[in-house]
Amino acid sequence: MSDRQLRVVVLVGSLRRESVNRRLAELAVAHAPEQIDVQVAEDLHLLPFYNEDDDLDGLRDGRVDALRAQVGEADALLVVTPEYNGGSPAVLRNAIDWLSRPYGNGALAGLPVGVIGAALGRYAGTWAREDVRKAAGIAGAQVLAEVELGLATSGLEEGWAGEPELVDQVTAAVRRLVDEVAVDA
């Protein structure tokens, strides 16, 4: 890996300030390996729903352009998703829709993407993670199946975010993404 600092942008599918998924993203930021800048893309809920007419006519909201620029300048993308009704949250899918355009040349094109998350139930959000992987892959991202972490929220106890094993798993997800960048560099 070179001496330049690599940038990983994180998309969080949960809007709740104290959500488990938000806290997983914050763990990624707080425990980022040296030489890696991890930043959370904020305010996904303020993006308008994707409308190709608005996009092609240049009537995009400035937040869309800002998100496209932030992800376009990133070396990798980490998506942290809850599971809503057996799939990924609409706010996350909408962000992916905006990032996928222009088709074939969007901010996701060729970008290494890893997906982790937390949800109720014994499958810990597997369907949502698969849903995001599928959407990102169709959008042109290089989806890394090896970046895998599904946290079942039903058994979490006080202080769960400080558990060394969990911190190691989140850090490993970021490292795996960066290793992919280093291979491609």
CSV table of C-alpha atoms in Angstrom, one decimal:
chain,number,residue,atom,x,y,z
A,1,MET,CA,0.0,0.0,0.0
A,2,SER,CA,1.3,3.5,-0.8
A,3,ASP,CA,1.9,6.2,1.8
A,4,ARG,CA,-1.2,8.2,0.7
A,5,GLN,CA,-4.2,8.2,3.0
A,6,LEU,CA,-7.0,6.1,1.7
A,7,ARG,CA,-10.6,7.2,2.1
A,8,VAL,CA,-13.6,5.0,2.9
A,9,VAL,CA,-17.0,6.5,2.8
A,10,VAL,CA,-19.8,4.9,4.9
A,11,LEU,CA,-23.5,4.9,4.0
A,12,VAL,CA,-25.7,4.1,6.9
A,13,GLY,CA,-29.2,2.9,6.2
A,14,SER,CA,-30.7,3.7,9.6
A,15,LEU,CA,-31.8,7.2,10.3
A,16,ARG,CA,-32.1,6.8,14.1
A,17,ARG,CA,-29.2,8.7,15.9
A,18,GLU,CA,-28.6,5.9,18.4
A,19,SER,CA,-29.3,3.0,16.1
A,20,VAL,CA,-27.0,-0.1,16.3
A,21,ASN,CA,-26.1,0.4,12.6
A,22,ARG,CA,-25.1,4.1,13.2
A,23,ARG,CA,-23.0,2.9,16.1
A,24,LEU,CA,-21.3,0.3,13.9
A,25,ALA,CA,-20.4,3.0,11.4
A,26,GLU,CA,-19.0,5.1,14.3
A,27,LEU,CA,-16.9,2.1,15.3
A,28,ALA,CA,-15.5,2.0,11.8
A,29,VAL,CA,-14.6,5.7,12.1
A,30,ALA,CA,-13.2,5.5,15.6
A,31,HIS,CA,-11.1,2.4,15.0
A,32,ALA,CA,-10.0,3.1,11.4
A,33,PRO,CA,-6.5,1.6,10.8
A,34,GLU,CA,-3.7,4.1,10.3
A,35,GLN,CA,-3.6,5.8,7.0
A,36,ILE,CA,-7.3,5.3,6.4
A,37,ASP,CA,-9.8,8.1,6.6
A,38,VAL,CA,-13.3,6.8,7.3
A,39,GLN,CA,-16.1,9.2,7.0
A,40,VAL,CA,-19.9,8.8,7.3
A,41,ALA,CA,-22.0,10.3,4.5
A,42,GLU,CA,-24.6,12.3,6.4
A,43,ASP,CA,-28.2,13.2,5.7
A,44,LEU,CA,-29.2,10.5,3.2
A,45,HIS,CA,-32.8,11.1,4.3
A,46,LEU,CA,-32.6,14.6,2.7
A,47,LEU,CA,-31.9,13.3,-0.8
A,48,PRO,CA,-35.0,13.5,-3.0
A,49,PHE,CA,-36.2,10.3,-4.5
A,50,TYR,CA,-34.4,9.5,-7.7
A,51,ASN,CA,-36.0,10.9,-10.8
A,52,GLU,CA,-34.2,10.5,-14.1
A,53,ASP,CA,-35.9,13.5,-15.6
A,54,ASP,CA,-34.5,15.8,-12.8
A,55,ASP,CA,-31.1,14.2,-13.1
A,56,LEU,CA,-30.8,14.5,-16.9
A,57,ASP,CA,-32.2,18.1,-16.8
A,58,GLY,CA,-29.7,19.1,-14.1
A,59,LEU,CA,-32.4,19.8,-11.6
A,60,ARG,CA,-30.6,17.7,-8.9
A,61,ASP,CA,-30.6,18.8,-5.3
A,62,GLY,CA,-27.1,20.0,-4.3
A,63,ARG,CA,-27.0,17.2,-1.7
A,64,VAL,CA,-27.0,14.7,-4.6
A,65,ASP,CA,-24.0,16.3,-6.2
A,66,ALA,CA,-22.2,16.5,-2.8
A,67,LEU,CA,-22.9,12.8,-2.2
A,68,ARG,CA,-21.7,11.8,-5.7
A,69,ALA,CA,-18.6,13.9,-5.2
A,70,GLN,CA,-17.9,12.4,-1.7
A,71,VAL,CA,-18.3,8.8,-2.9
A,72,GLY,CA,-16.6,9.5,-6.2
A,73,GLU,CA,-13.5,10.7,-4.4
A,74,ALA,CA,-13.5,7.6,-2.1
A,75,ASP,CA,-11.3,4.6,-2.5
A,76,ALA,CA,-13.9,2.3,-1.1
A,77,LEU,CA,-17.5,2.3,0.2
A,78,LEU,CA,-18.7,0.6,3.4
A,79,VAL,CA,-22.5,0.2,3.6
A,80,VAL,CA,-24.0,-0.4,7.1
A,81,THR,CA,-27.6,-1.6,6.8
A,82,PRO,CA,-30.5,-2.6,9.1
A,83,GLU,CA,-33.2,-4.9,7.6
A,84,TYR,CA,-36.7,-3.5,7.1
A,85,ASN,CA,-39.4,-6.0,6.1
A,86,GLY,CA,-36.9,-8.4,4.6
A,87,GLY,CA,-34.9,-5.9,2.6
A,88,SER,CA,-32.8,-2.8,2.8
A,89,PRO,CA,-34.2,0.6,3.8
A,90,ALA,CA,-35.6,2.9,1.1
A,91,VAL,CA,-33.2,5.7,2.0
A,92,LEU,CA,-30.2,3.5,1.3
A,93,ARG,CA,-31.6,2.2,-2.0
A,94,ASN,CA,-32.3,5.8,-3.0
A,95,ALA,CA,-28.7,6.8,-2.3
A,96,ILE,CA,-27.5,3.8,-4.4
A,97,ASP,CA,-29.9,4.9,-7.2
A,98,TRP,CA,-28.4,8.4,-7.3
A,99,LEU,CA,-24.8,7.0,-7.1
A,100,SER,CA,-25.4,4.6,-9.9
A,101,ARG,CA,-26.0,7.4,-12.4
A,102,PRO,CA,-25.0,8.2,-15.1
A,103,TYR,CA,-25.4,4.6,-15.9
A,104,GLY,CA,-22.0,2.9,-16.4
A,105,ASN,CA,-20.1,5.9,-15.1
A,106,GLY,CA,-21.7,6.7,-11.7
A,107,ALA,CA,-19.8,7.1,-8.5
A,108,LEU,CA,-20.1,3.4,-7.7
A,109,ALA,CA,-18.5,2.2,-11.0
A,110,GLY,CA,-15.6,-0.1,-10.1
A,111,LEU,CA,-15.6,1.0,-6.5
A,112,PRO,CA,-14.9,-1.7,-3.9
A,113,VAL,CA,-18.0,-2.0,-1.7
A,114,GLY,CA,-18.5,-4.0,1.5
A,115,VAL,CA,-21.7,-4.5,3.3
A,116,ILE,CA,-22.2,-5.1,7.0
A,117,GLY,CA,-25.2,-4.5,9.3
A,118,ALA,CA,-27.3,-5.4,12.3
A,119,ALA,CA,-30.9,-6.4,12.6
A,120,LEU,CA,-33.4,-8.3,14.8
A,121,GLY,CA,-33.9,-11.9,14.2
A,122,ARG,CA,-31.7,-14.9,13.9
A,123,TYR,CA,-30.4,-14.1,10.4
A,124,ALA,CA,-29.1,-10.7,11.6
A,125,GLY,CA,-30.2,-8.8,8.4
A,126,THR,CA,-28.9,-11.3,5.8
A,127,TRP,CA,-31.6,-10.4,3.3
A,128,ALA,CA,-30.9,-6.6,3.6
A,129,ARG,CA,-27.1,-7.2,3.1
A,130,GLU,CA,-27.8,-9.4,0.1
A,131,ASP,CA,-30.2,-6.7,-1.3
A,132,VAL,CA,-27.6,-4.0,-1.0
A,133,ARG,CA,-24.9,-6.2,-2.5
A,134,LYS,CA,-27.1,-6.9,-5.5
A,135,ALA,CA,-28.1,-3.3,-6.0
A,136,ALA,CA,-24.5,-2.1,-5.7
A,137,GLY,CA,-23.2,-4.8,-8.0
A,138,ILE,CA,-25.8,-3.9,-10.7
A,139,ALA,CA,-24.8,-0.3,-10.3
A,140,GLY,CA,-21.2,-1.3,-11.3
A,141,ALA,CA,-19.5,-1.6,-7.9
A,142,GLN,CA,-17.0,-4.2,-7.1
A,143,VAL,CA,-18.9,-5.9,-4.3
A,144,LEU,CA,-16.7,-7.9,-1.8
A,145,ALA,CA,-18.5,-10.9,-0.4
A,146,GLU,CA,-15.6,-11.4,2.0
A,147,VAL,CA,-16.6,-8.2,3.9
A,148,GLU,CA,-19.3,-9.9,6.0
A,149,LEU,CA,-20.6,-9.0,9.4
A,150,GLY,CA,-24.2,-9.6,10.5
A,151,LEU,CA,-24.9,-8.6,14.1
A,152,ALA,CA,-28.1,-9.9,15.7
A,153,THR,CA,-29.4,-7.1,17.8
A,154,SER,CA,-31.8,-9.2,19.9
A,155,GLY,CA,-29.0,-10.4,22.2
A,156,LEU,CA,-27.0,-7.2,22.6
A,157,GLU,CA,-26.2,-6.2,26.2
A,158,GLU,CA,-25.0,-3.0,27.7
A,159,GLY,CA,-21.6,-2.0,26.4
A,160,TRP,CA,-21.8,-4.1,23.3
A,161,ALA,CA,-20.1,-1.5,21.1
A,162,GLY,CA,-16.9,-1.7,23.2
A,163,GLU,CA,-16.5,-5.5,22.9
A,164,PRO,CA,-13.0,-6.1,21.5
A,165,GLU,CA,-14.3,-8.9,19.2
A,166,LEU,CA,-16.8,-6.6,17.5
A,167,VAL,CA,-14.3,-3.8,17.2
A,168,ASP,CA,-12.0,-6.3,15.5
A,169,GLN,CA,-14.7,-7.4,13.1
A,170,VAL,CA,-15.6,-3.9,12.1
A,171,THR,CA,-11.9,-3.0,11.7
A,172,ALA,CA,-11.3,-6.1,9.6
A,173,ALA,CA,-14.2,-5.1,7.3
A,174,VAL,CA,-12.5,-1.8,6.7
A,175,ARG,CA,-9.1,-3.4,6.2
A,176,ARG,CA,-10.5,-5.9,3.7
A,177,LEU,CA,-11.9,-3.0,1.7
A,178,VAL,CA,-8.5,-1.2,1.8
A,179,ASP,CA,-6.6,-4.4,0.9
A,180,GLU,CA,-8.8,-4.5,-2.3
A,181,VAL,CA,-7.8,-0.9,-3.1
A,182,ALA,CA,-4.1,-1.8,-2.5
A,183,VAL,CA,-4.4,-4.7,-4.9
A,184,ASP,CA,-6.0,-2.5,-7.6
A,185,ALA,CA,-3.6,0.4,-7.1
